[in-house]
Structure formats: C-alpha cells, structure tokens
Tab-separated table of C-alpha atoms in Angstrom:
chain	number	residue	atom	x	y	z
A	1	UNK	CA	-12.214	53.013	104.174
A	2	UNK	CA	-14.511	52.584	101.113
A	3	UNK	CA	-17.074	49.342	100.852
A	4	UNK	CA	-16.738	46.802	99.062
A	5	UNK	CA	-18.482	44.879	96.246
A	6	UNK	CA	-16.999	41.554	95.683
A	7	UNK	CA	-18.013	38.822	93.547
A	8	UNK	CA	-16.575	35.305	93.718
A	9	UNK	CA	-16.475	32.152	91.035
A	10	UNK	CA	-16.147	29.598	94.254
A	11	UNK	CA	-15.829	26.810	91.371
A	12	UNK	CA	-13.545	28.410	89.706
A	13	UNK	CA	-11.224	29.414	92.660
A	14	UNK	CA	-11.673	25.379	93.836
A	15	UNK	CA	-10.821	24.228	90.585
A	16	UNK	CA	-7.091	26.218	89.760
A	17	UNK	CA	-6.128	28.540	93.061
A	18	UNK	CA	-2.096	28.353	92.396
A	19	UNK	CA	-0.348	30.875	90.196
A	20	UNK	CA	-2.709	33.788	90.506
A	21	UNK	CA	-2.663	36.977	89.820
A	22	UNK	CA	-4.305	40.479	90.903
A	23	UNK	CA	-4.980	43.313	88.578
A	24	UNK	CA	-6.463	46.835	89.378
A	25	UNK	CA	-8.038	49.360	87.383
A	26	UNK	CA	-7.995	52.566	88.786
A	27	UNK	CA	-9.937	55.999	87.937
A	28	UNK	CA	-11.194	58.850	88.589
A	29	UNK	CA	-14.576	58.027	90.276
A	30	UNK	CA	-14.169	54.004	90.649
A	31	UNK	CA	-11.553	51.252	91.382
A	32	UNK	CA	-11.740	48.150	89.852
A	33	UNK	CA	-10.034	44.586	90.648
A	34	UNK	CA	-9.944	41.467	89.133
A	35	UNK	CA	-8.306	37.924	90.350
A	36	UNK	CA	-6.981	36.206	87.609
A	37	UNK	CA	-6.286	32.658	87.089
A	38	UNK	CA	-3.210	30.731	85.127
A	39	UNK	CA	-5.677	30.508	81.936
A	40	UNK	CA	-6.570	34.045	82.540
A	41	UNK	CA	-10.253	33.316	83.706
A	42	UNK	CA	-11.535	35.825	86.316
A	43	UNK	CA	-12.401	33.949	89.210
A	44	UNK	CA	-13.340	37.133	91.587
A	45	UNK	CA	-13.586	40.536	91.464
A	46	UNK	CA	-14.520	44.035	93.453
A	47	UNK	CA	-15.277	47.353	93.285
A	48	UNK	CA	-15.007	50.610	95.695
A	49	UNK	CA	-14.946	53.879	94.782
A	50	UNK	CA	-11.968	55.865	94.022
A	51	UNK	CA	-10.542	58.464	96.965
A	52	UNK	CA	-8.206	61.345	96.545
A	53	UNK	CA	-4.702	61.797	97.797
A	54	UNK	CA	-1.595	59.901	98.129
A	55	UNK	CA	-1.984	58.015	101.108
A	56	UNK	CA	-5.837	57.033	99.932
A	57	UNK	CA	-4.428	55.704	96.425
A	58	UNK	CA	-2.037	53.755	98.351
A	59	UNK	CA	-4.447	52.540	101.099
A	60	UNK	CA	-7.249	51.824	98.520
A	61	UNK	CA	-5.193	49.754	95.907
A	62	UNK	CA	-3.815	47.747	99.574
A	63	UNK	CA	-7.558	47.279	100.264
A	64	UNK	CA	-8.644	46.071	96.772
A	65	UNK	CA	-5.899	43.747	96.882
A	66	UNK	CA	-6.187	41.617	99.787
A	67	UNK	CA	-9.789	42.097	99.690
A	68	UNK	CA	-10.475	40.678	95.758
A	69	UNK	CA	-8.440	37.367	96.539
A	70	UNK	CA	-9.865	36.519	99.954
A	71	UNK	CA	-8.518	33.666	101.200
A	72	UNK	CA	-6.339	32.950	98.534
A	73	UNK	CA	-3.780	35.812	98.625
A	74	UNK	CA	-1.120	33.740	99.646
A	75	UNK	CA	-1.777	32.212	96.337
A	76	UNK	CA	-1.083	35.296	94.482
A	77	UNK	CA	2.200	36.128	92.830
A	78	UNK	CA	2.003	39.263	91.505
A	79	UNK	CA	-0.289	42.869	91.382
A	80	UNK	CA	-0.868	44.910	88.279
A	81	UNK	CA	-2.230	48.447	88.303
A	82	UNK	CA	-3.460	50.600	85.597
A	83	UNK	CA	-4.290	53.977	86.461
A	84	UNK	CA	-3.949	58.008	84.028
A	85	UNK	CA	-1.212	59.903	84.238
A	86	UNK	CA	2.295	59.749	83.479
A	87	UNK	CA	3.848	56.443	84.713
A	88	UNK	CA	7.453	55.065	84.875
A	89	UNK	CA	6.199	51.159	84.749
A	90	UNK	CA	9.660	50.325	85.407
A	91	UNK	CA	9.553	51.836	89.068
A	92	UNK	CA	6.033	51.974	89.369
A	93	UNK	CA	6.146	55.820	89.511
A	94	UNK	CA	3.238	57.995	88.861
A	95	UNK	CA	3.492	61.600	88.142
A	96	UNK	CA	0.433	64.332	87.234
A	97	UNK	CA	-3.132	62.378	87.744
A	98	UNK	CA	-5.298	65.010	87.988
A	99	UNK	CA	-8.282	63.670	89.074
A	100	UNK	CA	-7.116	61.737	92.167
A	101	UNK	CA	-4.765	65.022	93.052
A	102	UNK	CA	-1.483	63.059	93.168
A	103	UNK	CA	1.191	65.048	91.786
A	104	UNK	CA	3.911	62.042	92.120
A	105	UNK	CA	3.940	58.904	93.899
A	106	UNK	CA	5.971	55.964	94.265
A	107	UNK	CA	2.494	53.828	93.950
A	108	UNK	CA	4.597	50.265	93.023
A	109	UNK	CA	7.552	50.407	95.772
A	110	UNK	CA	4.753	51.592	98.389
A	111	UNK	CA	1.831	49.557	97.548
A	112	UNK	CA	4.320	46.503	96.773
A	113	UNK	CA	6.184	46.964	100.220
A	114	UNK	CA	2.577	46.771	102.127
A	115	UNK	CA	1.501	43.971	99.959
A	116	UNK	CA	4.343	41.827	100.122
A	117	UNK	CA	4.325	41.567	96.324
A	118	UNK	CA	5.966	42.605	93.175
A	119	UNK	CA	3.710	45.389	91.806
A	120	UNK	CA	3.964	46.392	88.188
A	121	UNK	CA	2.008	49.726	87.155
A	122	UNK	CA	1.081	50.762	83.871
A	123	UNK	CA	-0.423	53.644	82.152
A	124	UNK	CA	-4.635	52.692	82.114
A	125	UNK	CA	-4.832	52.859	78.158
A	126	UNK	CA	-1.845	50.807	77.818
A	127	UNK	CA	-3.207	48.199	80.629
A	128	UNK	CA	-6.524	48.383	78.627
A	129	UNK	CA	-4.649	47.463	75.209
A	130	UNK	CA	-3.144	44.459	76.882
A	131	UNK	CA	-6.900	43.384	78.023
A	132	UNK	CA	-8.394	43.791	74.829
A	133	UNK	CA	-5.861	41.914	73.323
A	134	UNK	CA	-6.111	39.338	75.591
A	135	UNK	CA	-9.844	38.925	75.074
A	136	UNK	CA	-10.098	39.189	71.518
A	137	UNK	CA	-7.665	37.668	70.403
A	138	UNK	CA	-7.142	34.951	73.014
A	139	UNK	CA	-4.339	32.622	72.908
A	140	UNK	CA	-3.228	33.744	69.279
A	141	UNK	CA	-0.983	37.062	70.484
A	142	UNK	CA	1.435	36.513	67.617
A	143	UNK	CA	1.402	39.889	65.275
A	144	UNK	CA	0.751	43.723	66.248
A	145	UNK	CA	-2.907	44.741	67.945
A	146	UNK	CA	-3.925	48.066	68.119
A	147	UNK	CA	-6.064	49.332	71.139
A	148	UNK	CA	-7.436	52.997	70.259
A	149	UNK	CA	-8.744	54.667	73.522
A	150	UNK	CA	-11.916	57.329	72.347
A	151	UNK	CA	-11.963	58.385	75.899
A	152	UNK	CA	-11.485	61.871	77.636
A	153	UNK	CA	-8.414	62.466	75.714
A	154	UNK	CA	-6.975	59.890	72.038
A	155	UNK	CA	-3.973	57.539	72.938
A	156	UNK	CA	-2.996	54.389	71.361
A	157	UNK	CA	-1.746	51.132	73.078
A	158	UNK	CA	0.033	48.561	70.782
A	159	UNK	CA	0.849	45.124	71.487
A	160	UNK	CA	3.245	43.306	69.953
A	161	UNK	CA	3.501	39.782	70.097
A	162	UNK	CA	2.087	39.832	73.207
A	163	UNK	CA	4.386	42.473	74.632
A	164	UNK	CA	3.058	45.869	75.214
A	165	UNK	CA	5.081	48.278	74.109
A	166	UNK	CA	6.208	52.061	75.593
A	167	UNK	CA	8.606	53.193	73.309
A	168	UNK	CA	12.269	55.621	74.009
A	169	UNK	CA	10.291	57.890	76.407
A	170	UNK	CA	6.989	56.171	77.270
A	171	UNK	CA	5.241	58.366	74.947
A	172	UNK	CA	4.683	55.715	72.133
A	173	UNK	CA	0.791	55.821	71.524
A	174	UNK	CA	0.195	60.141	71.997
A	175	UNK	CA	-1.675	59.544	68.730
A	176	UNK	CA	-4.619	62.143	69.659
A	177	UNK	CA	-1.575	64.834	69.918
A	178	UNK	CA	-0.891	64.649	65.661
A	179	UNK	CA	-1.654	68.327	64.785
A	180	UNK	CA	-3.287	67.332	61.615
A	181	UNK	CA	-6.691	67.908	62.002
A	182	UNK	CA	-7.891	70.395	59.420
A	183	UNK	CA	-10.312	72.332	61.780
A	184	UNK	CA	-7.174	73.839	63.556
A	185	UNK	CA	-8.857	73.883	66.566
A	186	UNK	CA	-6.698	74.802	70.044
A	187	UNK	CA	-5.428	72.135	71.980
A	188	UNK	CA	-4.552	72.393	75.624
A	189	UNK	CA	-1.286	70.650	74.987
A	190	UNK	CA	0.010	74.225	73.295
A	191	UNK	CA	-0.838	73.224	69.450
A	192	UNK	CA	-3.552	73.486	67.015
A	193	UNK	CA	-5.494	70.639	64.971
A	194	UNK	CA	-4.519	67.632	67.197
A	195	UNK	CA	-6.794	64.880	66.826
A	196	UNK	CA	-8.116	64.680	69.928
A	197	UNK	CA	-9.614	68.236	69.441
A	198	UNK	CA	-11.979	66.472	67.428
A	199	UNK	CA	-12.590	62.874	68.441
A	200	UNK	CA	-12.184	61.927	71.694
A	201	UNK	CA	-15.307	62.113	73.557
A	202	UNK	CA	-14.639	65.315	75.199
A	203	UNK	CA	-14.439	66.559	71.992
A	204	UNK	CA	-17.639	65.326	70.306
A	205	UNK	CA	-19.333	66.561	73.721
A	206	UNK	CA	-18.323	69.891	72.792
A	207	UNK	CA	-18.891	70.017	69.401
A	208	UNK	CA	-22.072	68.160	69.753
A	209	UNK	CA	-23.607	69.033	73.237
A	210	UNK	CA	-27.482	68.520	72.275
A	211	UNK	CA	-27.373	64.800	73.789
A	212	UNK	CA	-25.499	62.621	76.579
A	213	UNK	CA	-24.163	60.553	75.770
A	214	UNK	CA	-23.243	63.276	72.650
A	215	UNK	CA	-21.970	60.420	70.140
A	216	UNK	CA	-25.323	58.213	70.149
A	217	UNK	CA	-26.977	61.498	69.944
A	218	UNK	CA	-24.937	62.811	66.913
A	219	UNK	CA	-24.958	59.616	65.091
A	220	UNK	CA	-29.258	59.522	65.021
A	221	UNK	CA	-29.344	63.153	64.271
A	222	UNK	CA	-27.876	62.974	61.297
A	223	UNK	CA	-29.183	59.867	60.266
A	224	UNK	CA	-32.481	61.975	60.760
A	225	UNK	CA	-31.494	64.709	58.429
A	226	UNK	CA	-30.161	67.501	61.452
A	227	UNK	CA	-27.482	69.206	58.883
A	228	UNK	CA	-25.604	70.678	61.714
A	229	UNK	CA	-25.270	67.241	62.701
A	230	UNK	CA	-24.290	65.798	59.146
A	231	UNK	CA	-21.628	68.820	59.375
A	232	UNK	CA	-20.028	67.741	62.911
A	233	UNK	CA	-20.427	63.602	62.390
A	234	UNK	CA	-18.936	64.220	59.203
A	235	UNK	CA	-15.671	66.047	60.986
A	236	UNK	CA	-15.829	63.783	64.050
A	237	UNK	CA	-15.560	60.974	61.442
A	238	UNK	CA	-12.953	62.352	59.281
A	239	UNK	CA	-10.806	62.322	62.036
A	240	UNK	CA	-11.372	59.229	63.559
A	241	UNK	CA	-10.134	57.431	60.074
A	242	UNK	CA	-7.095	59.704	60.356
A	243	UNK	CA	-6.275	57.589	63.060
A	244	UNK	CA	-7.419	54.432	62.070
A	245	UNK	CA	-4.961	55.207	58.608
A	246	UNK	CA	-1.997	56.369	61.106
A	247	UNK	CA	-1.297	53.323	62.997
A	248	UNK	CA	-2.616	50.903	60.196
A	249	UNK	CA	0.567	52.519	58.228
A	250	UNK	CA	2.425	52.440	60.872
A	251	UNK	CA	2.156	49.350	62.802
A	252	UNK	CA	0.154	47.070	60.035
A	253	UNK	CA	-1.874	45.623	62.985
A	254	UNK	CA	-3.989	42.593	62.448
A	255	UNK	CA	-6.501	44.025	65.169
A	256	UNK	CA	-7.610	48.034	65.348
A	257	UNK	CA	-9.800	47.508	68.530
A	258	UNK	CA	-11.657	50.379	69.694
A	259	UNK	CA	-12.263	51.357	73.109
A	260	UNK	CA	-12.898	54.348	75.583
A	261	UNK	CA	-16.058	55.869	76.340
A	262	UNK	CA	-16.645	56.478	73.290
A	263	UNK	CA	-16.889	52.803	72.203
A	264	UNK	CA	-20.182	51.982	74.140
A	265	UNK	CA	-21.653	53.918	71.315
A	266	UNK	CA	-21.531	50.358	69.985
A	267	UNK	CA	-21.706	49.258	65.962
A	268	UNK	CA	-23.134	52.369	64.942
A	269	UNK	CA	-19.753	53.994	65.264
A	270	UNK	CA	-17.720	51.456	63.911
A	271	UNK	CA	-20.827	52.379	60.849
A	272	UNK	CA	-20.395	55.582	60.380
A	273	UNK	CA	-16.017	55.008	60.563
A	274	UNK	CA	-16.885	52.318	57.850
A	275	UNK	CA	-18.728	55.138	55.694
A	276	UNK	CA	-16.060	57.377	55.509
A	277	UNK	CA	-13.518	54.479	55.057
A	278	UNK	CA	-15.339	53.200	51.980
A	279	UNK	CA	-15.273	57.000	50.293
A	280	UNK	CA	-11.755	57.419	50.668
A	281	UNK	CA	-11.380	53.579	49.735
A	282	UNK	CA	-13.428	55.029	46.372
A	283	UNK	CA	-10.786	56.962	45.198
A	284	UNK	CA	-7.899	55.194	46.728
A	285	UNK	CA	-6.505	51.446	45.008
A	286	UNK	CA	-3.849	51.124	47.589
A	287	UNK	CA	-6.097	52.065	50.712
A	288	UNK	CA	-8.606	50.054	49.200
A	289	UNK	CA	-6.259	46.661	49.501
A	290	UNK	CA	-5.336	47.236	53.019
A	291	UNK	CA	-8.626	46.017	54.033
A	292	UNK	CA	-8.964	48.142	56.986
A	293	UNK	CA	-13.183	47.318	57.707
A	294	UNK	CA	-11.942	43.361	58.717
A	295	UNK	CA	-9.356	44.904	60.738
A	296	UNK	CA	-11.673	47.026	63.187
A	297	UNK	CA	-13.019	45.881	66.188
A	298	UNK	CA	-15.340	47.241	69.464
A	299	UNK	CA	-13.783	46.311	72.816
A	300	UNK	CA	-16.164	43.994	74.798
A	301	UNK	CA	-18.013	46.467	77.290
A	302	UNK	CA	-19.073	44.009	79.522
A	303	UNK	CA	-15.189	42.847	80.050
A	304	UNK	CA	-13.092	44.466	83.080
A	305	UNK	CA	-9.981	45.662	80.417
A	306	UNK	CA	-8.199	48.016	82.647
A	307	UNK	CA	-8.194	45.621	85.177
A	308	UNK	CA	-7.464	42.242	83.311
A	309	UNK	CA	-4.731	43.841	80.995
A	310	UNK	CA	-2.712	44.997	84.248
A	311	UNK	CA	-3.094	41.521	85.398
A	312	UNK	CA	-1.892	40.420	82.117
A	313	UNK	CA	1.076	43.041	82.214
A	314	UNK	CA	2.336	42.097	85.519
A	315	UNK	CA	1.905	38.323	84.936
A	316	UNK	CA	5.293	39.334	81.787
A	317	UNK	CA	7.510	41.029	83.910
C-alpha cells in the first residue's frame, strides 16, 4: 500500500462537515484527492503515488478515499474520479490507459461497491474543464467555458451551463486530432497534420528539445534572436490559435482557459498566442470583433483541477 500525504483544514471540516464530497485525480505517476465541501471549499486533501494494474487502481482510489475524509466519510455522499483513457462515465468504465497498464476496468461499479458510494468517473481533461470552470468562474456557470488541455496529447473540455458535456460518442473535445496543421507531420492516430503534432507538449519537446521544460526554453530563445527558434515558436504558435479560432467558432465560449503541462509556462505563452492573434486580427475585421485576447485565460497551477472538477462532476449526477 502506498503512503500517504494528507493535509487537513480542521476549521473548515468543524465549520460545514454535511454534504461532502470526494474527488480523485488520477495519473500516471501520482494520485490526487480532494474533500470538498457544499460551497466547494477544499477542506482536506492527499496524495500517494500512482501503482499499476487493475486491482492496484482499484485498491489505491479505495485508499485515497477513506483516507482524504478521515473521520468524516460517513459524511460523504458521493466519489468522483478523473483519470486518461477512454471512459464510459455513465458506467464508470475505463478502457486503454496506457500508463497504469489497464486495458478495461469496471473502476465505478468496483471502487463504488467497496466504498459504499455512488462513484462517477470521468475522462481527466474533461474532470479538469469542470475544475477550471469552477475556479474561475465561480458561482457564475451560466454560458459555454472552454478548458484546452496543452498536455501529452490536445483535447478540449467544454462546459455548458455548468454541465460538462461528452457529446454522441464521448469523443466531443478530440480537438488536437483536426488534420489541419500545415506541416503535415505524422500522427500516431493514422493521419497527417493533426494539431497535436504540433502543440501539445510532446510536440514542442520534439520539435524543440534544447530545454526542459522545451516551451519556456523556446519562448526565451527566440525572444533572444535563436532563428531556429523564431522558425518552431512561430509554428508551435500558429497552431495553437488554430485552436483557440476552432472552438471560439464553434462554441462562442465566454472563457478559453488553458491548461496542461504546457500551461505552467505561465503568461509568456498566453504572449506569444496574443502575438499571433493580433497579426491575423491585422488583416481580419470579423476576427478582430470577436475579441478573443479577453477571452483567454491560464488555469490556476496551484489549484488541484483534476481532482476538484471530478468532485464537481459527481456532485451533478
């Protein structure tokens, strides 16, 4: 069994201990877990790492669980889980995560049948979207807020009105697999020029594998005059306001919050996006009164997402 790290708000868990809920980020190297309170304050939360295998997943969510509310479990009503991979949030079935080697898994019914609880799982960029969401725009969910995940791979979660949705097949949101980059470069989903070939982070790793974190690295170097690095920030760029244009057509957000690794890159990316915004905005009236720069937002680094936004979702079924 893994060790814990928890952390307790004793005055907040006095003050409001009824009505709470649980949510749990999960990943590839880490598990995160958050107890969340009626207003949505996190009064508690823990850490282990992450362990491979069915029966691990399982025991380690089961672990996080009881262990982040303490003495209060009885208290809870209801666990949220975000975690990669293909998941069926209405059974709580996961299907292809790679990096914990689970090729399916009935992670809600089993997990919810040890807990005693209902358990509501949801695909980590989507619980992330509902987090942000949450956060930034706090009690005001009324209108459409776009979460853009720069992480690994490009996906979108969108929140509507406070409801996250998943679209006919659950694959609303595959925005990094738009073949449209102009760089045609291969993409391990089977086409060529998908957006994510260019910028997710993996992507600006490999095009830009001088400095780690590469994106931090990039930016500076071609603020210093590199021109290899001018080249590849201006491509990296391009494509990033691809997808900042996509779902601002698409879904008119109020809120284009971005997140992933890529995010803790911090204002100077939402800079250099900016840049490229305002040239195309040069040449483009109707672009232009869109008013995309208000619209963009960094996702708070310091905030739990994954694990807060599964609370969240949970907390609306």
């Amino acid at each position: 069994m893994a060790s814990h790290t928890t952390s307790h708000n004793p005055d907040e868990l006095t003050a409001g201990h009824c009505g709470l809920r649980i949510g749990i980020d999960i990943g590839g190297t880490k598990i995160e877990a958050v107890l969340v309170a009626p207003d949505g304050t996190i009064v508690a939360t823990d850490r282990i790492p992450a362990r491979r295998g069915n029966d691990q997943v399982v025991e380690d969510v089961v672990s996080i669980a009881r262990s982040v509310a303490g003495e209060h479990f009885e208290s809870v009503l209801s666990v949220g889980i975000g975690i990669p991979g293909q998941v069926d949030c209405a059974t709580g079935r996961i299907a292809h995560v790679v990096n914990l080697d689970i090729d399916t898994l009935e992670l809600g019914a089993l997990a919810g049948k040890q807990l005693g609880l209902p358990v509501h799982v949801e695909n980590d960029v989507n619980a992330a979207a509902v987090g942000a969401a949450h956060v930034l725009a706090g009690t005001d969910m009324s209108g459409t807020i776009v979460f853009l995940n720069f992480g690994t791979g490009l996906a979108a979660g969108i929140v509507d009105n406070g409801t996250l949705l998943h679209g006919y097949s659950g694959a609303i949101g595959e925005i990094g697999h738009v073949p449209v980059d102009p760089n045609q470069f291969e993409c391990p989903c089977g086409q060529r020029g998908c957006l994510e070939t260019v910028c997710s982070g993996a992507s600006v790793g490999r095009l830009w594998p001088k400095a780690n974190p590469p994106m931090p690295g990039l930016i500076t170097a071609a603020h210093l005059g590199d021109m290899e690095a001018q080249r590849v920030l201006a491509m990296v760029t391009h494509a990033i306001v691809d997808t900042v244009q996509m779902v601002a057509q698409a879904y008119d957000p109020k809120l284009i919050i971005f997140g992933g690794g890529m995010a803790k890159t911090g204002q100077p990316l939402i800079d250099v996006t900016l840049e490229e915004l305002a040239r195309r905005e040069a040449h483009c009236p109707f672009l232009k009164g869109l008013h995309l720069a208000d619209r963009l937002r960094l996702a708070p680094a310091a905030e739990p997402l994954g694990a807060l936004g599964a609370a969240w979702a949970a907390a609306s079924i």
